[in-house]
PDB file of N, CA and C in Angstrom:
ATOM      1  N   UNK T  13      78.883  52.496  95.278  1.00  0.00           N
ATOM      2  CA  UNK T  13      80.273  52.743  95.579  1.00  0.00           C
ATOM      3  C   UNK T  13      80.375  53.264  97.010  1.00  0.00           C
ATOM      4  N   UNK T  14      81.152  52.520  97.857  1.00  0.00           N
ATOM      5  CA  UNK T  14      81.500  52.926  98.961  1.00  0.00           C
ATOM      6  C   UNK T  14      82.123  54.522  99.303  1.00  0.00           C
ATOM      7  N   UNK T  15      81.441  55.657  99.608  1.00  0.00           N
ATOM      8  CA  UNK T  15      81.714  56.852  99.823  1.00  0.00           C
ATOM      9  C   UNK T  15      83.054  56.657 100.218  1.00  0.00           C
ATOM     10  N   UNK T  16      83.483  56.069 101.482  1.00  0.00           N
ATOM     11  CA  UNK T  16      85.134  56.267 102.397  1.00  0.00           C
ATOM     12  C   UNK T  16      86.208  55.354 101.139  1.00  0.00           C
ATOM     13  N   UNK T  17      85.808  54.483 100.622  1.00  0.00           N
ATOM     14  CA  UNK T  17      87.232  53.978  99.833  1.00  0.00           C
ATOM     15  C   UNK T  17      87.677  54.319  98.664  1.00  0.00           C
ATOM     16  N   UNK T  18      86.337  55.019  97.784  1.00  0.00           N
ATOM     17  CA  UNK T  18      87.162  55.758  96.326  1.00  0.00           C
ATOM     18  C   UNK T  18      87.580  56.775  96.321  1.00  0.00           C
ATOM     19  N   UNK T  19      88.613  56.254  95.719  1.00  0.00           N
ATOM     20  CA  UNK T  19      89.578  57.235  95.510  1.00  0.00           C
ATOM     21  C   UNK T  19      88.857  58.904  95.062  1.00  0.00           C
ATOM     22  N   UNK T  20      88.319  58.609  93.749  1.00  0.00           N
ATOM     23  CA  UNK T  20      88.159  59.872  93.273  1.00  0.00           C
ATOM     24  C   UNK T  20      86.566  59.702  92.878  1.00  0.00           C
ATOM     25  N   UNK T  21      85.538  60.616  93.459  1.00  0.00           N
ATOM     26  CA  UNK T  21      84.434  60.973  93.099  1.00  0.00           C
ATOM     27  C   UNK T  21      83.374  61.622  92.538  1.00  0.00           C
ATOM     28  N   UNK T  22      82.841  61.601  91.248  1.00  0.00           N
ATOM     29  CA  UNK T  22      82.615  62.485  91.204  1.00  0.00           C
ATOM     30  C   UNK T  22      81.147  62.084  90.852  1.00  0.00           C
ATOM     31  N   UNK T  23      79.964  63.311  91.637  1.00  0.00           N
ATOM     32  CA  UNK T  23      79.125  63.492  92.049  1.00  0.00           C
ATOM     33  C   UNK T  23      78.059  63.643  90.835  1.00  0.00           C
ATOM     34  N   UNK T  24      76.802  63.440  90.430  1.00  0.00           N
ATOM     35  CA  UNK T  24      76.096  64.557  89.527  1.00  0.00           C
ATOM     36  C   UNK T  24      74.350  64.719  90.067  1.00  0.00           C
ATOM     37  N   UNK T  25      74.476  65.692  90.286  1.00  0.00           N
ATOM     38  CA  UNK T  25      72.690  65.308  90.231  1.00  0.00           C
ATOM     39  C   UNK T  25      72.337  66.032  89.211  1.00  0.00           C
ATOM     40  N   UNK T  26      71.274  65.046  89.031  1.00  0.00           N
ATOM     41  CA  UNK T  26      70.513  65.208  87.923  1.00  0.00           C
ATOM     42  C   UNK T  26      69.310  66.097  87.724  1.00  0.00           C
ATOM     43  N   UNK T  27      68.645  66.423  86.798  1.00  0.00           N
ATOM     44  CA  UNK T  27      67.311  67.090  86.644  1.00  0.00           C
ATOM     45  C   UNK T  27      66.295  66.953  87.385  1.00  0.00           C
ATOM     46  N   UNK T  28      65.055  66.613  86.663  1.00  0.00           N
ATOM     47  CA  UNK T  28      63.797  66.151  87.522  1.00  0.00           C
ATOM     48  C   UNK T  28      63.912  64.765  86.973  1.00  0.00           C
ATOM     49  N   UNK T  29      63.665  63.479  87.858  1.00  0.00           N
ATOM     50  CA  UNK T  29      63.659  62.602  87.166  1.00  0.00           C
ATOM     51  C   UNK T  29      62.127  62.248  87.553  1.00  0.00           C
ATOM     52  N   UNK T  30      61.114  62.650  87.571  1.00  0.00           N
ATOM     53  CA  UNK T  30      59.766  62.683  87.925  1.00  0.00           C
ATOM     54  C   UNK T  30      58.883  62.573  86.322  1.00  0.00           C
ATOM     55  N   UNK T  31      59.778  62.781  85.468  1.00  0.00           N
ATOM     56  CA  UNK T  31      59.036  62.613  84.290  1.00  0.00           C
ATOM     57  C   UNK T  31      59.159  60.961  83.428  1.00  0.00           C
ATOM     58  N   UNK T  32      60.144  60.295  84.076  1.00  0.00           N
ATOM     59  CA  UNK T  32      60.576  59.073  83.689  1.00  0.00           C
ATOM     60  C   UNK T  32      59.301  58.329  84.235  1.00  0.00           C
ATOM     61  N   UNK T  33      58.699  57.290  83.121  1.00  0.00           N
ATOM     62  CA  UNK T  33      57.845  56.890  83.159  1.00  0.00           C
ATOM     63  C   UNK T  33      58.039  54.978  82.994  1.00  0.00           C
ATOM     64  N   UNK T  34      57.256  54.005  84.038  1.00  0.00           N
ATOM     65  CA  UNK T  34      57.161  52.604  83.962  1.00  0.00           C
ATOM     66  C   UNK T  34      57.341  52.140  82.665  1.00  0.00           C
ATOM     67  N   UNK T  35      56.116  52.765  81.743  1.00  0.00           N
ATOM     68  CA  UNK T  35      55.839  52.273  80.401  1.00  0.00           C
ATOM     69  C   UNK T  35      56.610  52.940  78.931  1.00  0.00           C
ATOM     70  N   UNK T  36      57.879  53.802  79.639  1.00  0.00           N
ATOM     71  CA  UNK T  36      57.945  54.059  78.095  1.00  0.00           C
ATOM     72  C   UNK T  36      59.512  53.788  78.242  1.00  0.00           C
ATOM     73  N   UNK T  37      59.460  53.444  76.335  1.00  0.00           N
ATOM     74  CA  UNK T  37      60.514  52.821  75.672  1.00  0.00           C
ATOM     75  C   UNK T  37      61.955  53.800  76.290  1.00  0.00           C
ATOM     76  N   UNK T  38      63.138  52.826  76.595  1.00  0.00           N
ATOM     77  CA  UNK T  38      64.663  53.782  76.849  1.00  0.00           C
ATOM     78  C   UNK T  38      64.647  54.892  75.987  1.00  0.00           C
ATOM     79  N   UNK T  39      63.798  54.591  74.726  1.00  0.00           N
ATOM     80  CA  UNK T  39      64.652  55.581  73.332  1.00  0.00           C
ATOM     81  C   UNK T  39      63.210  56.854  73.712  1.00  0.00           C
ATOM     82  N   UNK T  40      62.277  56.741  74.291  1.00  0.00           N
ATOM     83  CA  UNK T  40      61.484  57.727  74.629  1.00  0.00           C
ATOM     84  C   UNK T  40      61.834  58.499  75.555  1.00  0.00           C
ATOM     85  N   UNK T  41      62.364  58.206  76.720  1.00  0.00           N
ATOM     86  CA  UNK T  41      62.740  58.746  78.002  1.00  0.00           C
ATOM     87  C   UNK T  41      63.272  59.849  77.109  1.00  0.00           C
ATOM     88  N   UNK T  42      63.189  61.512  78.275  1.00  0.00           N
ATOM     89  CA  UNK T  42      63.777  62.452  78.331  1.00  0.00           C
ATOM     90  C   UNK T  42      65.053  62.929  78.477  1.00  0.00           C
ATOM     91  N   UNK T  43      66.475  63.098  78.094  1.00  0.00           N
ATOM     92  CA  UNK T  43      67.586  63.114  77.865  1.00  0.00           C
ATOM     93  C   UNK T  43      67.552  64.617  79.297  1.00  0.00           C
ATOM     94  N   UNK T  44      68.334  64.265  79.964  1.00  0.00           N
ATOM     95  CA  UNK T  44      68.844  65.153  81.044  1.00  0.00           C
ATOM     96  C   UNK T  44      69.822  65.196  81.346  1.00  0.00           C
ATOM     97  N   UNK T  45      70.363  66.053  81.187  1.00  0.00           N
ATOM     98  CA  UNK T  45      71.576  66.822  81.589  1.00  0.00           C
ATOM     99  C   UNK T  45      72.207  67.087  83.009  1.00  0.00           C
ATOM    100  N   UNK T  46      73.025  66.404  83.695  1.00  0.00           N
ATOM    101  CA  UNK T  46      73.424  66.993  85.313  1.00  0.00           C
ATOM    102  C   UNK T  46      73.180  68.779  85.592  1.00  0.00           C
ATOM    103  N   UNK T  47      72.974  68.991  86.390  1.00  0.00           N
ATOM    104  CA  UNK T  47      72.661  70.446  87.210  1.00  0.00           C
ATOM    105  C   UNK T  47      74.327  70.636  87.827  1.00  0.00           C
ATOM    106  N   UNK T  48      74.184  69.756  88.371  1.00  0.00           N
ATOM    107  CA  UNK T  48      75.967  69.992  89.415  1.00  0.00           C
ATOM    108  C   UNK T  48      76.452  68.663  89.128  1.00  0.00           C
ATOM    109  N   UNK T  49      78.111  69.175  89.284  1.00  0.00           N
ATOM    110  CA  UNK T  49      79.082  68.157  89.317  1.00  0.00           C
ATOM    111  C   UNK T  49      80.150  68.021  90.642  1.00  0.00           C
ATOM    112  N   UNK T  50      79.768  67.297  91.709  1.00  0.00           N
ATOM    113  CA  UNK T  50      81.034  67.534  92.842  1.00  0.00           C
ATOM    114  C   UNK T  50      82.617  66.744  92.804  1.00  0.00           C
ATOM    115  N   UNK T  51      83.770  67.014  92.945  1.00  0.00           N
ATOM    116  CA  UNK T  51      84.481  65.863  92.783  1.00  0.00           C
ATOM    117  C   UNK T  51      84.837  65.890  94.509  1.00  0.00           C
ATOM    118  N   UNK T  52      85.364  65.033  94.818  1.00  0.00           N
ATOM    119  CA  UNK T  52      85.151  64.462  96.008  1.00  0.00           C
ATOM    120  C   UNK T  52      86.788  63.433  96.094  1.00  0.00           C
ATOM    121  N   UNK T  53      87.434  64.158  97.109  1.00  0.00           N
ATOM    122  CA  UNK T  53      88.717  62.960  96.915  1.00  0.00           C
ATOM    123  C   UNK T  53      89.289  62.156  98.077  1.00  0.00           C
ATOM    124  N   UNK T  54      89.266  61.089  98.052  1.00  0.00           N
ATOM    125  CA  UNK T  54      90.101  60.581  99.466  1.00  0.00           C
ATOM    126  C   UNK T  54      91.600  60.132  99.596  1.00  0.00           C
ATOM    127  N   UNK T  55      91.941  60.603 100.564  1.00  0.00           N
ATOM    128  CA  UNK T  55      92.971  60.762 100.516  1.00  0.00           C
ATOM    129  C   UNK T  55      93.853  60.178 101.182  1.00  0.00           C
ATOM    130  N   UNK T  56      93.293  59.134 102.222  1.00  0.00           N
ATOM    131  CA  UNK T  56      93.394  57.947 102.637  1.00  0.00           C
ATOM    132  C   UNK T  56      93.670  56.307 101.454  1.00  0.00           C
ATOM    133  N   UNK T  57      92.695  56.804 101.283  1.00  0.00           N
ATOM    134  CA  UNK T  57      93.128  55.660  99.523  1.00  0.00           C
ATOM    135  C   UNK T  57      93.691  56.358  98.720  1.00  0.00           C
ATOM    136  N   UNK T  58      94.281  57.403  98.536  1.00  0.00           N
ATOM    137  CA  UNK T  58      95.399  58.131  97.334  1.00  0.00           C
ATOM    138  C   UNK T  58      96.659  57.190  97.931  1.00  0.00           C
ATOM    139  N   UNK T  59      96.829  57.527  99.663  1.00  0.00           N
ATOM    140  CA  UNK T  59      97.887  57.219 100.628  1.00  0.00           C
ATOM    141  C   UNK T  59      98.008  55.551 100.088  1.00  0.00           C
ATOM    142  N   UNK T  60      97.150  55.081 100.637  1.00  0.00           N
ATOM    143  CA  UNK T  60      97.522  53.612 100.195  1.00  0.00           C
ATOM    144  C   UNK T  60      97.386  52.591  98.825  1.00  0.00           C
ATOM    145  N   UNK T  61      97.119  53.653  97.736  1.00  0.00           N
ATOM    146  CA  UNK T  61      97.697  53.473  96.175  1.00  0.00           C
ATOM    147  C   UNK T  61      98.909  53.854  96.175  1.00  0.00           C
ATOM    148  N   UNK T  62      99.608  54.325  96.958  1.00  0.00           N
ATOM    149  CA  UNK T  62     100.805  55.270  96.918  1.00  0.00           C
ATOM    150  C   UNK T  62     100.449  56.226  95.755  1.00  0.00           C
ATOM    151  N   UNK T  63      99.610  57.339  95.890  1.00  0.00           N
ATOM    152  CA  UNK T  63      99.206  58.472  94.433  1.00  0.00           C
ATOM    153  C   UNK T  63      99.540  59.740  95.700  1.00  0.00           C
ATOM    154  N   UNK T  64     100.303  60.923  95.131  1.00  0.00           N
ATOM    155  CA  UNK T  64      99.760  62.203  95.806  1.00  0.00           C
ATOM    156  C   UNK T  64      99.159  62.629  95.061  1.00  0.00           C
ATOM    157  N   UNK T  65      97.798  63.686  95.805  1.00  0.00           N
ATOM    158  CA  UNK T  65      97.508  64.351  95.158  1.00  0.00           C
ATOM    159  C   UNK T  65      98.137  65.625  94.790  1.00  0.00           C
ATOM    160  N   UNK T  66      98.297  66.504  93.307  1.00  0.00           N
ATOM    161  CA  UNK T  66      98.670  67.724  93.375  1.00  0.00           C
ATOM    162  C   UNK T  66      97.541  68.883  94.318  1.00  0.00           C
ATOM    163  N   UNK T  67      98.176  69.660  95.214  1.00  0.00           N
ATOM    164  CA  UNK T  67      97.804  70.787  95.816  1.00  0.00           C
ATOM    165  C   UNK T  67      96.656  71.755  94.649  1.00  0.00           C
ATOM    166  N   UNK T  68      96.949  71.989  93.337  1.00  0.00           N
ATOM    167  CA  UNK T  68      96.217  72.229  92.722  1.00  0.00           C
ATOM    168  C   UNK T  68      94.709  71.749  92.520  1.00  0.00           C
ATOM    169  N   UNK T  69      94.661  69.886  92.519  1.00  0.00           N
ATOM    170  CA  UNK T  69      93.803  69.613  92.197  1.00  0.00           C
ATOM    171  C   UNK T  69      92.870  69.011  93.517  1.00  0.00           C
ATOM    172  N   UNK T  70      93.703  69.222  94.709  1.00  0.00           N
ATOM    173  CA  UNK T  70      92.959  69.403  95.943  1.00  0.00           C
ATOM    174  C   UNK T  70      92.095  70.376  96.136  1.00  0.00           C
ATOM    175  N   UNK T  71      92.769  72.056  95.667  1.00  0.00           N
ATOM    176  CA  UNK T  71      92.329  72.910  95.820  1.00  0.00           C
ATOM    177  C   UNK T  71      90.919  73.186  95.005  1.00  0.00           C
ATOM    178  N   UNK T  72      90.803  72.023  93.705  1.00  0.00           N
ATOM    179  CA  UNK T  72      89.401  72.190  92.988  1.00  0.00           C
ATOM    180  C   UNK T  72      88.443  71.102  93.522  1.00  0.00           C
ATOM    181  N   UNK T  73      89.066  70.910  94.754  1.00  0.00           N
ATOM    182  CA  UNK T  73      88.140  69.728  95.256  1.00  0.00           C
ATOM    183  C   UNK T  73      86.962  70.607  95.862  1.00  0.00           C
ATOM    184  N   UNK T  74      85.383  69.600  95.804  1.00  0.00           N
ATOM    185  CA  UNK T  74      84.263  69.898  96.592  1.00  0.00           C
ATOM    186  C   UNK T  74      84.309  69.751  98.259  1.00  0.00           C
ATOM    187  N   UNK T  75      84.636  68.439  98.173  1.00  0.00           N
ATOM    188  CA  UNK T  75      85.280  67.397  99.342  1.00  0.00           C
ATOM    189  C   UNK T  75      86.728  67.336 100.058  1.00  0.00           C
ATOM    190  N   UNK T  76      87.482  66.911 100.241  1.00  0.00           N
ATOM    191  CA  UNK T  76      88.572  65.961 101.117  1.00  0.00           C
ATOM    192  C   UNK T  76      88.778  65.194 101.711  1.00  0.00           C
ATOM    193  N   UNK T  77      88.244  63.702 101.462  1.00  0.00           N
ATOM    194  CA  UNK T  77      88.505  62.817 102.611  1.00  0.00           C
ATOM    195  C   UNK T  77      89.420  62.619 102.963  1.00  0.00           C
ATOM    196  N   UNK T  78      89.790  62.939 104.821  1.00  0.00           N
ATOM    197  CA  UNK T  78      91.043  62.732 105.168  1.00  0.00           C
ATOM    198  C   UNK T  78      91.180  61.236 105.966  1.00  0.00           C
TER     199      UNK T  78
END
């Protein structure tokens, strides 16, 4: 996904993914949980969806693309 054109982003990184292995089955892999979540908003493409954002949910932004 192009960082500058979505609209709304939201971020996660993940655990260690150092334990994921070539040879083993999807249903074996280790279930991990995100560490952080960023949301990330642009506001350039809000502008030309015609969307405002509420001031509120700017204010829980990580980001702002202006």
């Amino acid at each position: 996904m192009n960082r500058r054109r979505a609209l709304i982003r939201c971020v996660r990184s993940p655990g260690r993914w150092g334990e994921r292995r070539a040879h083993q089955k999807p249903g074996e892999l280790p279930v991990q949980t995100p560490t952080k979540y960023e949301l990330v908003i642009n506001l350039k493409t809000a502008k030309a969806l015609g969307l405002e954002m509420p001031p509120n949910l700017l204010a829980l932004a990580d980001e702002v693309i202006e």
